[in-house]
mmCIF file of C-alpha atoms and ligand atoms in Angstrom:
data_model
loop_
_atom_site.group_PDB
_atom_site.id
_atom_site.type_symbol
_atom_site.label_atom_id
_atom_site.label_comp_id
_atom_site.label_asym_id
_atom_site.label_seq_id
_atom_site.Cartn_x
_atom_site.Cartn_y
_atom_site.Cartn_z
ATOM 1 C CA UNK A 213 -2.772 10.044 19.406
ATOM 2 C CA UNK A 214 -1.014 11.707 16.461
ATOM 3 C CA UNK A 215 -2.789 13.456 13.607
ATOM 4 C CA UNK A 216 -1.230 13.876 10.169
ATOM 5 C CA UNK A 217 -3.223 16.177 7.894
ATOM 6 C CA UNK A 218 -3.196 15.374 4.168
ATOM 7 C CA UNK A 219 -3.875 18.122 1.614
ATOM 8 C CA UNK A 220 -4.884 16.670 -1.731
ATOM 9 C CA UNK A 221 -8.032 17.040 -3.895
ATOM 10 C CA UNK A 222 -9.669 16.294 -0.565
ATOM 11 C CA UNK A 223 -8.340 17.333 2.857
ATOM 12 C CA UNK A 224 -8.341 14.644 5.522
ATOM 13 C CA UNK A 225 -6.704 13.476 8.703
ATOM 14 C CA UNK A 226 -4.731 10.320 9.337
ATOM 15 C CA UNK A 227 -5.258 9.519 13.031
ATOM 16 C CA UNK A 228 -2.662 7.217 14.590
ATOM 17 C CA UNK A 229 -3.078 5.841 18.097
ATOM 18 C CA UNK A 230 -3.710 2.771 20.188
ATOM 19 C CA UNK A 231 -7.387 1.999 20.910
ATOM 20 C CA UNK A 232 -8.672 4.234 18.105
ATOM 21 C CA UNK A 233 -10.894 1.498 16.645
ATOM 22 C CA UNK A 234 -13.419 2.172 19.404
ATOM 23 C CA UNK A 235 -13.653 5.794 18.233
ATOM 24 C CA UNK A 236 -14.496 4.865 14.626
ATOM 25 C CA UNK A 237 -18.132 6.003 14.940
ATOM 26 C CA UNK A 238 -17.131 9.380 16.340
ATOM 27 C CA UNK A 239 -14.599 9.870 13.509
ATOM 28 C CA UNK A 240 -17.114 8.889 10.811
ATOM 29 C CA UNK A 241 -19.692 11.283 12.284
ATOM 30 C CA UNK A 242 -17.181 14.124 12.296
ATOM 31 C CA UNK A 243 -16.063 13.780 8.656
ATOM 32 C CA UNK A 244 -19.103 12.482 6.722
ATOM 33 C CA UNK A 245 -22.875 13.051 6.525
ATOM 34 C CA UNK A 246 -23.554 9.313 6.473
ATOM 35 C CA UNK A 247 -26.684 7.678 7.826
ATOM 36 C CA UNK A 248 -25.537 4.199 6.820
ATOM 37 C CA UNK A 249 -22.044 2.747 7.176
ATOM 38 C CA UNK A 250 -20.942 -0.522 5.564
ATOM 39 C CA UNK A 251 -17.976 -2.262 7.167
ATOM 40 C CA UNK A 252 -16.066 -4.163 4.481
ATOM 41 C CA UNK A 253 -13.491 -6.654 5.729
ATOM 42 C CA UNK A 254 -11.791 -9.881 4.731
ATOM 43 C CA UNK A 255 -12.893 -13.210 6.196
ATOM 44 C CA UNK A 256 -9.837 -13.281 8.483
ATOM 45 C CA UNK A 257 -10.100 -9.709 9.755
ATOM 46 C CA UNK A 258 -13.876 -9.466 10.244
ATOM 47 C CA UNK A 259 -14.002 -12.119 13.023
ATOM 48 C CA UNK A 260 -11.179 -10.284 14.834
ATOM 49 C CA UNK A 261 -12.324 -6.659 14.640
ATOM 50 C CA UNK A 262 -15.655 -6.467 12.810
ATOM 51 C CA UNK A 263 -17.849 -6.474 15.916
ATOM 52 C CA UNK A 264 -15.869 -3.673 17.613
ATOM 53 C CA UNK A 265 -16.098 -1.539 14.482
ATOM 54 C CA UNK A 266 -19.850 -2.132 14.196
ATOM 55 C CA UNK A 267 -20.510 -1.385 17.900
ATOM 56 C CA UNK A 268 -18.653 1.907 17.615
ATOM 57 C CA UNK A 269 -20.625 2.917 14.488
ATOM 58 C CA UNK A 270 -23.968 1.871 15.973
ATOM 59 C CA UNK A 271 -23.216 3.826 19.148
ATOM 60 C CA UNK A 272 -23.347 7.096 17.194
ATOM 61 C CA UNK A 273 -26.703 6.184 15.625
ATOM 62 C CA UNK A 274 -25.561 4.917 12.231
ATOM 63 C CA UNK A 275 -27.407 2.131 10.441
ATOM 64 C CA UNK A 276 -24.496 -0.317 10.215
ATOM 65 C CA UNK A 277 -24.089 -3.153 7.738
ATOM 66 C CA UNK A 278 -21.224 -5.539 7.058
ATOM 67 C CA UNK A 279 -19.858 -7.139 3.928
ATOM 68 C CA UNK A 280 -17.211 -9.869 4.175
ATOM 69 C CA UNK A 281 -14.916 -10.675 1.262
ATOM 70 C CA UNK A 282 -12.608 -13.667 0.859
ATOM 71 C CA UNK A 283 -9.030 -12.746 1.864
ATOM 72 C CA UNK A 284 -6.075 -12.598 -0.502
ATOM 73 C CA UNK A 285 -4.813 -10.810 -3.594
ATOM 74 C CA UNK A 286 -6.555 -13.363 -5.833
ATOM 75 C CA UNK A 287 -9.883 -11.830 -4.759
ATOM 76 C CA UNK A 288 -8.962 -8.212 -5.570
ATOM 77 C CA UNK A 289 -10.901 -8.640 -8.791
ATOM 78 C CA UNK A 290 -13.700 -7.180 -10.892
ATOM 79 C CA UNK A 291 -15.891 -10.082 -9.718
ATOM 80 C CA UNK A 292 -15.498 -9.225 -6.006
ATOM 81 C CA UNK A 293 -15.912 -5.531 -6.846
ATOM 82 C CA UNK A 294 -19.090 -6.184 -8.896
ATOM 83 C CA UNK A 295 -20.654 -8.273 -6.132
ATOM 84 C CA UNK A 296 -19.894 -5.521 -3.588
ATOM 85 C CA UNK A 297 -21.516 -2.854 -5.796
ATOM 86 C CA UNK A 298 -24.635 -5.006 -6.178
ATOM 87 C CA UNK A 299 -24.796 -5.388 -2.365
ATOM 88 C CA UNK A 300 -24.547 -1.610 -1.882
ATOM 89 C CA UNK A 301 -27.304 -1.006 -4.390
ATOM 90 C CA UNK A 302 -29.584 -3.716 -2.936
ATOM 91 C CA UNK A 303 -29.109 -2.152 0.519
ATOM 92 C CA UNK A 304 -30.063 1.241 -0.956
ATOM 93 C CA UNK A 305 -26.878 3.057 -0.051
ATOM 94 C CA UNK A 306 -27.078 6.700 -1.062
ATOM 95 C CA UNK A 307 -24.389 9.131 -2.174
ATOM 96 C CA UNK A 308 -23.944 10.517 1.341
ATOM 97 C CA UNK A 309 -23.337 7.150 3.003
ATOM 98 C CA UNK A 310 -19.931 5.721 3.844
ATOM 99 C CA UNK A 311 -17.874 2.574 3.313
ATOM 100 C CA UNK A 312 -15.376 1.462 5.943
ATOM 101 C CA UNK A 313 -12.338 -0.440 4.641
ATOM 102 C CA UNK A 314 -11.306 -2.558 7.638
ATOM 103 C CA UNK A 315 -8.235 -4.538 6.620
ATOM 104 C CA UNK A 316 -5.018 -4.587 4.644
ATOM 105 C CA UNK A 317 -4.189 -3.196 1.236
ATOM 106 C CA UNK A 318 -6.428 -5.658 -0.599
ATOM 107 C CA UNK A 319 -9.544 -4.563 1.317
ATOM 108 C CA UNK A 320 -8.510 -0.894 1.147
ATOM 109 C CA UNK A 321 -7.850 -0.893 -2.609
ATOM 110 C CA UNK A 322 -11.060 -2.760 -3.420
ATOM 111 C CA UNK A 323 -13.293 -0.760 -1.059
ATOM 112 C CA UNK A 324 -11.720 2.498 -2.241
ATOM 113 C CA UNK A 325 -12.432 1.636 -5.861
ATOM 114 C CA UNK A 326 -16.035 0.729 -5.006
ATOM 115 C CA UNK A 327 -16.346 4.066 -3.153
ATOM 116 C CA UNK A 328 -14.840 5.940 -6.124
ATOM 117 C CA UNK A 329 -17.370 4.516 -8.543
ATOM 118 C CA UNK A 330 -20.604 3.679 -6.689
ATOM 119 C CA UNK A 331 -23.090 6.390 -7.731
ATOM 120 C CA UNK A 332 -20.061 8.285 -9.135
ATOM 121 C CA UNK A 333 -18.358 8.467 -5.770
ATOM 122 C CA UNK A 334 -19.169 8.131 -2.073
ATOM 123 C CA UNK A 335 -17.108 8.580 1.086
ATOM 124 C CA UNK A 336 -14.906 5.885 2.529
ATOM 125 C CA UNK A 337 -12.780 5.627 5.642
ATOM 126 C CA UNK A 338 -9.634 3.526 5.766
ATOM 127 C CA UNK A 339 -8.961 1.447 8.889
ATOM 128 C CA UNK A 340 -5.660 -0.294 8.079
ATOM 129 C CA UNK A 341 -5.007 -3.543 9.949
ATOM 130 C CA UNK A 342 -1.642 -4.425 8.337
ATOM 131 C CA UNK A 343 1.606 -2.510 8.692
ATOM 132 C CA UNK A 344 1.787 -2.217 4.916
ATOM 133 C CA UNK A 345 -1.641 -0.602 4.726
ATOM 134 C CA UNK A 346 -0.832 1.695 7.662
ATOM 135 C CA UNK A 347 2.368 3.089 6.138
ATOM 136 C CA UNK A 348 1.387 3.066 2.502
ATOM 137 C CA UNK A 349 -1.837 1.885 0.874
ATOM 138 C CA UNK A 350 -4.374 3.553 3.216
ATOM 139 C CA UNK A 351 -2.988 7.031 2.478
ATOM 140 C CA UNK A 352 -2.892 8.829 -0.857
ATOM 141 C CA UNK A 353 -6.040 7.700 -2.651
ATOM 142 C CA UNK A 354 -4.806 5.043 -5.067
ATOM 143 C CA UNK A 355 -7.597 2.491 -5.395
ATOM 144 C CA UNK A 356 -7.741 -0.473 -7.762
ATOM 145 C CA UNK A 357 -8.530 -4.059 -8.625
ATOM 146 C CA UNK A 358 -6.426 -6.510 -10.639
ATOM 147 C CA UNK A 359 -7.039 -8.089 -14.044
ATOM 148 C CA UNK A 360 -5.728 -11.544 -14.999
ATOM 149 C CA UNK A 361 -3.126 -9.678 -17.103
ATOM 150 C CA UNK A 362 -1.731 -7.613 -14.231
ATOM 151 C CA UNK A 363 -2.066 -5.919 -10.871
ATOM 152 C CA UNK A 364 -4.047 -2.731 -10.284
ATOM 153 C CA UNK A 365 -5.034 -2.454 -13.944
ATOM 154 C CA UNK A 366 -8.440 -0.887 -13.180
ATOM 155 C CA UNK A 367 -8.675 1.862 -10.634
ATOM 156 C CA UNK A 368 -9.142 5.482 -9.668
ATOM 157 C CA UNK A 369 -7.595 8.183 -7.534
ATOM 158 C CA UNK A 370 -10.117 8.669 -4.724
ATOM 159 C CA UNK A 371 -9.051 10.046 -1.371
ATOM 160 C CA UNK A 372 -10.567 8.710 1.865
ATOM 161 C CA UNK A 373 -12.567 10.939 4.213
ATOM 162 C CA UNK A 374 -10.246 9.849 7.037
ATOM 163 C CA UNK A 375 -7.710 7.190 7.927
ATOM 164 C CA UNK A 376 -7.954 5.676 11.388
ATOM 165 C CA UNK A 377 -4.813 3.738 12.210
ATOM 166 C CA UNK A 378 -4.794 1.719 15.426
ATOM 167 C CA UNK A 379 -1.420 -0.073 15.819
ATOM 168 C CA UNK A 380 -3.012 -2.445 18.381
ATOM 169 C CA UNK A 381 -4.784 -4.151 15.483
ATOM 170 C CA UNK A 382 -1.434 -5.296 14.095
ATOM 171 C CA UNK A 383 -0.789 -7.558 17.104
ATOM 172 C CA UNK A 384 -2.705 -10.385 15.422
ATOM 173 C CA UNK A 385 -0.879 -10.009 12.103
ATOM 174 C CA UNK A 386 1.014 -13.164 11.043
ATOM 175 C CA UNK A 387 4.788 -12.622 11.254
ATOM 176 C CA UNK A 388 5.252 -12.921 7.461
ATOM 177 C CA UNK A 389 2.688 -10.188 6.866
ATOM 178 C CA UNK A 390 4.324 -7.909 9.436
ATOM 179 C CA UNK A 391 7.649 -8.405 7.642
ATOM 180 C CA UNK A 392 6.001 -7.395 4.371
ATOM 181 C CA UNK A 393 5.098 -4.071 5.971
ATOM 182 C CA UNK A 394 8.697 -3.557 7.054
ATOM 183 C CA UNK A 395 9.747 -3.775 3.372
ATOM 184 C CA UNK A 396 7.649 -0.673 2.628
ATOM 185 C CA UNK A 397 9.058 0.998 5.750
ATOM 186 C CA UNK A 398 12.640 0.368 4.529
ATOM 187 C CA UNK A 399 11.542 1.765 1.145
ATOM 188 C CA UNK A 400 10.745 5.157 2.753
ATOM 189 C CA UNK A 401 14.188 5.337 4.357
ATOM 190 C CA UNK A 402 15.881 4.293 1.151
ATOM 191 C CA UNK A 403 14.052 6.740 -1.097
ATOM 192 C CA UNK A 404 13.923 9.820 1.073
ATOM 193 C CA UNK A 405 15.534 9.836 4.515
ATOM 194 C CA UNK A 406 18.994 8.630 5.513
ATOM 195 C CA UNK A 407 18.214 9.568 9.142
ATOM 196 C CA UNK A 408 15.072 7.388 9.157
ATOM 197 C CA UNK A 409 17.011 4.516 7.544
ATOM 198 C CA UNK A 410 19.646 4.809 10.264
ATOM 199 C CA UNK A 411 16.964 4.781 12.963
ATOM 200 C CA UNK A 412 15.643 1.518 11.482
ATOM 201 C CA UNK A 413 19.151 0.050 11.631
ATOM 202 C CA UNK A 414 19.472 1.111 15.272
ATOM 203 C CA UNK A 415 16.015 0.494 16.693
ATOM 204 C CA UNK A 416 14.034 -1.692 14.249
ATOM 205 C CA UNK A 417 10.262 -1.254 13.862
ATOM 206 C CA UNK A 418 8.320 -3.351 16.379
ATOM 207 C CA UNK A 419 9.100 -1.474 19.569
ATOM 208 C CA UNK A 420 8.201 1.938 18.154
ATOM 209 C CA UNK A 421 5.416 1.155 15.763
ATOM 210 C CA UNK A 422 3.507 4.419 16.217
ATOM 211 C CA UNK A 423 6.586 6.549 15.514
ATOM 212 C CA UNK A 424 7.509 4.513 12.451
ATOM 213 C CA UNK A 425 3.970 4.735 11.028
ATOM 214 C CA UNK A 426 3.860 8.493 11.666
ATOM 215 C CA UNK A 427 7.195 9.086 9.919
ATOM 216 C CA UNK A 428 6.164 7.073 6.850
ATOM 217 C CA UNK A 429 2.733 8.728 6.657
ATOM 218 C CA UNK A 430 4.330 12.180 6.911
ATOM 219 C CA UNK A 431 6.688 11.323 4.050
ATOM 220 C CA UNK A 432 3.796 10.021 1.964
ATOM 221 C CA UNK A 433 1.713 13.115 2.809
ATOM 222 C CA UNK A 434 4.461 15.367 1.461
ATOM 223 C CA UNK A 435 4.823 13.375 -1.756
ATOM 224 C CA UNK A 436 1.062 13.062 -2.385
ATOM 225 C CA UNK A 437 0.558 16.750 -1.576
ATOM 226 C CA UNK A 438 3.003 17.611 -4.338
ATOM 227 C CA UNK A 439 1.937 15.054 -6.961
ATOM 228 C CA UNK A 440 -1.413 13.440 -6.150
ATOM 229 C CA UNK A 441 -1.936 12.016 -9.641
ATOM 230 C CA UNK A 442 1.434 10.285 -9.974
ATOM 231 C CA UNK A 443 2.778 12.328 -12.864
ATOM 232 C CA UNK A 444 6.186 13.027 -11.349
ATOM 233 C CA UNK A 445 7.585 12.852 -7.842
ATOM 234 C CA UNK A 446 5.051 10.321 -6.523
ATOM 235 C CA UNK A 447 6.711 7.735 -8.725
ATOM 236 C CA UNK A 448 9.564 7.524 -6.180
ATOM 237 C CA UNK A 449 7.127 5.507 -4.047
ATOM 238 C CA UNK A 450 7.522 2.785 -6.660
ATOM 239 C CA UNK A 451 11.109 2.106 -5.595
ATOM 240 C CA UNK A 452 11.531 -1.657 -5.954
ATOM 241 C CA UNK A 453 7.976 -2.063 -7.256
ATOM 242 C CA UNK A 454 8.559 -2.522 -11.018
ATOM 243 C CA UNK A 455 10.789 -5.545 -10.575
ATOM 244 C CA UNK A 456 8.838 -6.468 -7.447
ATOM 245 C CA UNK A 457 5.517 -6.644 -9.333
ATOM 246 C CA UNK A 458 7.223 -8.840 -11.938
ATOM 247 C CA UNK A 459 8.454 -11.217 -9.220
ATOM 248 C CA UNK A 460 4.971 -11.255 -7.655
ATOM 249 C CA UNK A 461 3.346 -12.034 -11.006
ATOM 250 C CA UNK A 462 5.872 -14.785 -11.873
ATOM 251 C CA UNK A 463 5.141 -16.455 -8.527
ATOM 252 C CA UNK A 464 1.379 -16.231 -9.169
ATOM 253 C CA UNK A 465 1.191 -14.220 -5.957
ATOM 254 C CA UNK A 466 2.675 -16.945 -3.745
ATOM 255 C CA UNK A 467 5.430 -14.406 -3.027
ATOM 256 C CA UNK A 468 3.750 -11.683 -0.974
ATOM 257 C CA UNK A 469 3.740 -8.037 -2.103
ATOM 258 C CA UNK A 470 6.175 -6.841 0.582
ATOM 259 C CA UNK A 471 8.570 -9.742 -0.040
ATOM 260 C CA UNK A 472 8.523 -8.916 -3.746
ATOM 261 C CA UNK A 473 9.202 -5.228 -3.012
ATOM 262 C CA UNK A 474 12.229 -6.258 -0.916
ATOM 263 C CA UNK A 475 13.544 -8.363 -3.807
ATOM 264 C CA UNK A 476 12.818 -5.514 -6.245
ATOM 265 C CA UNK A 477 14.726 -2.989 -4.096
ATOM 266 C CA UNK A 478 17.692 -5.355 -3.819
ATOM 267 C CA UNK A 479 17.759 -5.965 -7.602
ATOM 268 C CA UNK A 480 17.553 -2.303 -8.592
ATOM 269 C CA UNK A 481 20.145 -1.245 -5.997
ATOM 270 C CA UNK A 482 22.589 -3.962 -7.133
ATOM 271 C CA UNK A 483 22.123 -2.721 -10.700
ATOM 272 C CA UNK A 484 22.615 0.912 -9.607
ATOM 273 C CA UNK A 485 25.894 -0.027 -7.922
ATOM 274 C CA UNK A 486 27.085 -1.844 -11.068
ATOM 275 C CA UNK A 487 26.221 1.230 -13.175
ATOM 276 C CA UNK A 488 28.167 3.466 -10.802
ATOM 277 C CA UNK A 489 25.002 5.349 -9.709
ATOM 278 C CA UNK A 490 25.077 4.227 -6.069
ATOM 279 C CA UNK A 491 27.887 3.399 -3.620
ATOM 280 C CA UNK A 492 28.514 -0.237 -2.610
ATOM 281 C CA UNK A 493 28.098 0.713 1.054
ATOM 282 C CA UNK A 494 24.450 1.711 0.438
ATOM 283 C CA UNK A 495 23.747 -1.704 -1.096
ATOM 284 C CA UNK A 496 25.469 -3.499 1.790
ATOM 285 C CA UNK A 497 23.403 -1.587 4.338
ATOM 286 C CA UNK A 498 20.154 -2.184 2.422
ATOM 287 C CA UNK A 499 20.760 -5.934 2.123
ATOM 288 C CA UNK A 500 21.745 -6.173 5.790
ATOM 289 C CA UNK A 501 18.576 -4.372 6.919
ATOM 290 C CA UNK A 502 16.247 -6.408 4.677
ATOM 291 C CA UNK A 503 17.841 -9.645 5.883
ATOM 292 C CA UNK A 504 17.591 -8.529 9.493
ATOM 293 C CA UNK A 505 13.852 -7.941 8.945
ATOM 294 C CA UNK A 506 13.532 -11.491 7.543
ATOM 295 C CA UNK A 507 12.966 -10.374 3.953
ATOM 296 C CA UNK A 508 14.273 -12.010 0.750
ATOM 297 C CA UNK A 509 16.846 -10.195 -1.411
ATOM 298 C CA UNK A 510 17.087 -12.399 -4.513
ATOM 299 C CA UNK A 511 15.044 -14.454 -6.941
ATOM 300 C CA UNK A 512 15.474 -17.582 -9.073
ATOM 301 C CA UNK A 513 13.189 -16.260 -11.832
ATOM 302 C CA UNK A 514 15.128 -15.599 -15.015
ATOM 303 C CA UNK A 515 15.449 -12.336 -16.941
ATOM 304 C CA UNK A 516 13.084 -13.544 -19.725
ATOM 305 C CA UNK A 517 10.281 -14.433 -17.321
ATOM 306 C CA UNK A 518 10.619 -11.228 -15.324
ATOM 307 C CA UNK A 519 10.860 -9.069 -18.423
ATOM 308 C CA UNK A 520 7.693 -10.645 -19.868
ATOM 309 C CA UNK A 521 5.888 -9.989 -16.572
ATOM 310 C CA UNK A 522 6.805 -6.297 -16.781
ATOM 311 C CA UNK A 523 4.566 -6.029 -19.871
ATOM 312 C CA UNK A 524 1.491 -4.629 -18.126
ATOM 313 C CA UNK A 525 3.293 -2.485 -15.554
ATOM 314 C CA UNK A 526 1.694 0.966 -15.261
ATOM 315 C CA UNK A 527 5.137 2.550 -15.013
ATOM 316 C CA UNK A 528 5.560 1.632 -18.679
ATOM 317 C CA UNK A 529 4.437 4.002 -21.451
ATOM 318 C CA UNK A 530 4.972 2.870 -25.022
ATOM 319 C CA UNK A 531 8.546 1.638 -25.342
ATOM 320 C CA UNK A 532 9.825 3.359 -22.183
ATOM 321 C CA UNK A 533 9.520 2.658 -18.466
ATOM 322 C CA UNK A 534 10.076 4.951 -15.524
ATOM 323 C CA UNK A 535 12.316 3.292 -12.977
ATOM 324 C CA UNK A 536 13.366 4.576 -9.570
ATOM 325 C CA UNK A 537 17.145 4.423 -9.267
ATOM 326 C CA UNK A 538 18.708 4.631 -5.781
ATOM 327 C CA UNK A 539 21.640 7.049 -5.638
ATOM 328 C CA UNK A 540 22.453 6.475 -1.961
ATOM 329 C CA UNK A 541 20.633 5.724 1.276
ATOM 330 C CA UNK A 542 17.883 8.388 1.413
ATOM 331 C CA UNK A 543 18.220 9.564 -2.190
ATOM 332 C CA UNK A 544 16.877 8.359 -5.521
ATOM 333 C CA UNK A 545 15.958 9.630 -8.982
ATOM 334 C CA UNK A 546 13.365 8.692 -11.591
ATOM 335 C CA UNK A 547 14.806 7.598 -14.930
ATOM 336 C CA UNK A 548 12.939 6.981 -18.186
ATOM 337 C CA UNK A 549 14.475 3.956 -19.905
ATOM 338 C CA UNK A 550 13.969 2.158 -23.170
ATOM 339 C CA UNK A 551 12.890 -1.448 -22.688
ATOM 340 C CA UNK A 552 16.230 -3.010 -23.744
ATOM 341 C CA UNK A 553 17.939 -0.933 -21.030
ATOM 342 C CA UNK A 554 15.411 -2.225 -18.481
ATOM 343 C CA UNK A 555 16.291 -5.769 -19.463
ATOM 344 C CA UNK A 556 19.981 -4.953 -19.045
ATOM 345 C CA UNK A 557 19.200 -3.540 -15.604
ATOM 346 C CA UNK A 558 17.666 -6.865 -14.585
ATOM 347 C CA UNK A 559 20.893 -8.587 -15.655
ATOM 348 C CA UNK A 560 22.995 -6.067 -13.723
ATOM 349 C CA UNK A 561 20.726 -6.689 -10.734
ATOM 350 C CA UNK A 562 21.963 -10.285 -10.676
ATOM 351 C CA UNK A 563 19.092 -11.990 -12.512
ATOM 352 C CA UNK A 564 20.200 -14.848 -14.808
HETATM 353 P P1 LIG B 873 -3.601 -8.006 2.510
HETATM 354 O O1 LIG B 873 -4.605 -6.965 2.499
HETATM 355 O O2 LIG B 873 -3.784 -9.187 1.617
HETATM 356 O O3 LIG B 873 -3.457 -8.537 4.019
HETATM 357 C C1 LIG B 873 -2.528 -9.551 4.281
HETATM 358 C C2 LIG B 873 -3.136 -10.745 5.028
HETATM 359 O O4 LIG B 873 -3.209 -10.451 6.396
HETATM 360 C C3 LIG B 873 -4.528 -11.147 4.581
HETATM 361 O O5 LIG B 873 -4.616 -12.549 4.559
HETATM 362 C C4 LIG B 873 -5.427 -10.610 5.694
HETATM 363 O O6 LIG B 873 -6.569 -11.382 5.867
HETATM 364 C C5 LIG B 873 -4.526 -10.682 6.885
HETATM 365 N N1 LIG B 873 -4.730 -9.659 7.908
HETATM 366 C C6 LIG B 873 -4.854 -8.332 7.683
HETATM 367 N N2 LIG B 873 -4.868 -7.677 8.864
HETATM 368 C C7 LIG B 873 -4.760 -8.603 9.834
HETATM 369 C C8 LIG B 873 -4.700 -8.538 11.245
HETATM 370 N N3 LIG B 873 -4.690 -7.383 11.904
HETATM 371 N N4 LIG B 873 -4.604 -9.699 11.924
HETATM 372 C C9 LIG B 873 -4.559 -10.892 11.277
HETATM 373 N N5 LIG B 873 -4.598 -11.008 9.937
HETATM 374 C C10 LIG B 873 -4.687 -9.880 9.224
HETATM 375 O O7 LIG B 873 -2.141 -7.462 2.182
HETATM 376 P P2 LIG B 873 -1.395 -6.082 2.436
HETATM 377 O O8 LIG B 873 0.047 -6.434 2.475
HETATM 378 O O9 LIG B 873 -1.988 -5.316 3.560
HETATM 379 O O10 LIG B 873 -1.691 -5.248 1.117
HETATM 380 C C11 LIG B 873 -1.208 -5.647 -0.145
HETATM 381 C C12 LIG B 873 -2.064 -4.978 -1.190
HETATM 382 O O11 LIG B 873 -1.923 -3.562 -1.077
HETATM 383 C C13 LIG B 873 -1.680 -5.336 -2.612
HETATM 384 O O12 LIG B 873 -2.857 -5.582 -3.351
HETATM 385 C C14 LIG B 873 -1.012 -4.079 -3.136
HETATM 386 O O13 LIG B 873 -1.142 -3.931 -4.522
HETATM 387 C C15 LIG B 873 -1.755 -3.019 -2.372
HETATM 388 N N6 LIG B 873 -1.020 -1.735 -2.217
HETATM 389 C C16 LIG B 873 -1.697 -0.607 -2.537
HETATM 390 C C17 LIG B 873 -1.077 0.624 -2.379
HETATM 391 C C18 LIG B 873 -1.852 1.881 -2.666
HETATM 392 O O14 LIG B 873 -1.252 2.963 -2.636
HETATM 393 N N7 LIG B 873 -3.138 1.812 -2.895
HETATM 394 C C19 LIG B 873 0.227 0.694 -1.883
HETATM 395 C C20 LIG B 873 0.879 -0.486 -1.560
HETATM 396 C C21 LIG B 873 0.240 -1.708 -1.724
HETATM 397 N N1 LIG B 874 2.231 3.022 -3.104
HETATM 398 C C1 LIG B 874 2.448 3.859 -4.225
HETATM 399 C C2 LIG B 874 1.688 5.144 -4.189
HETATM 400 O O1 LIG B 874 0.851 5.383 -3.351
HETATM 401 O O2 LIG B 874 1.920 5.960 -5.026
#
């Protein structure tokens, strides 16, 4: 087992290791004062891992409840959130109890936001079951739900009490969902480590899952430790996400988050090459790696549609947007741009 310690407004450990799910109770006991734990999971994940999580929590004497939500981004809403809060209140959860987010980024974001706001904040523990959640969304304390006008429009920064990451749980992940996680993994190499990017080119992800997760979590720990509230450096984690969120929104979420991030990274890197900010070789290597991981690198949506979908992006403030511009493999910068320049960037990225 590997432990990565995160220092933010709250200190906590990210535990990474096979078989850790059976130690969930022990971990919850060691980092919270809970008497009741509520396992929150999607309707696909709960039948797979819910019982094991509950047995582990019950074994350490916790009153253990479960709450199952419908799976999918379309349920990361105020309605699902409101129903969960009502359940917690009906079951008389107190401020010292704990929520367990067992699932991918949708479950983690929703449960985290409920934890941030129920009785002005209670503990939660992240148990990521997707690669994307393991390397990104379970760490760093961004929690949110969507509005019909855009993703993650309502949320809070609220750090977990612990993250328990068991790579065994990813064995049941559909191939498409695993690929989505690899898009975020490539993002880390692209934004901050040429050596890590090269290791992905040489060895891929699947056969060394624990190492890959650890490397990404360590990179995220460093960034979050420096800029927890996303006022500066943390924005590099949005590489590919501005255009990616627009693609996701245009597709009405039929294109998955990780696929959209891959498209977004390809678009912004093509544009960076055209502007002379990034060498052609970096683009060639990025496209080759994304394609090797089975990820898309282009879109048929037009510049008008994508630009309109950027309207509610949180990286926008007034008439400017902060975009992450790749300068090479392993290096990027944040650039504030006026909206017409963002539109031009889409065109340079190859969008019609
Ligand atoms: P997800 O949570 O929707 O999970 C993907 C699918 O896989 C779901 O259908 C789920 O039921 C299924 N699934 C999950 N684990 C499984 C397993 N082990 N076996 C079988 N099926 C399993 O999607 P995701 O890609 O994990 O997360 C995407 C979400 O994360 C988006 O809402 C995005 O906005 C958010 N996100 C948040 C942050 C953050 O910092 N908070 C960062 C990145 C992404
Ligand atoms: N995934 C973006 C962030 O955590 O900042």
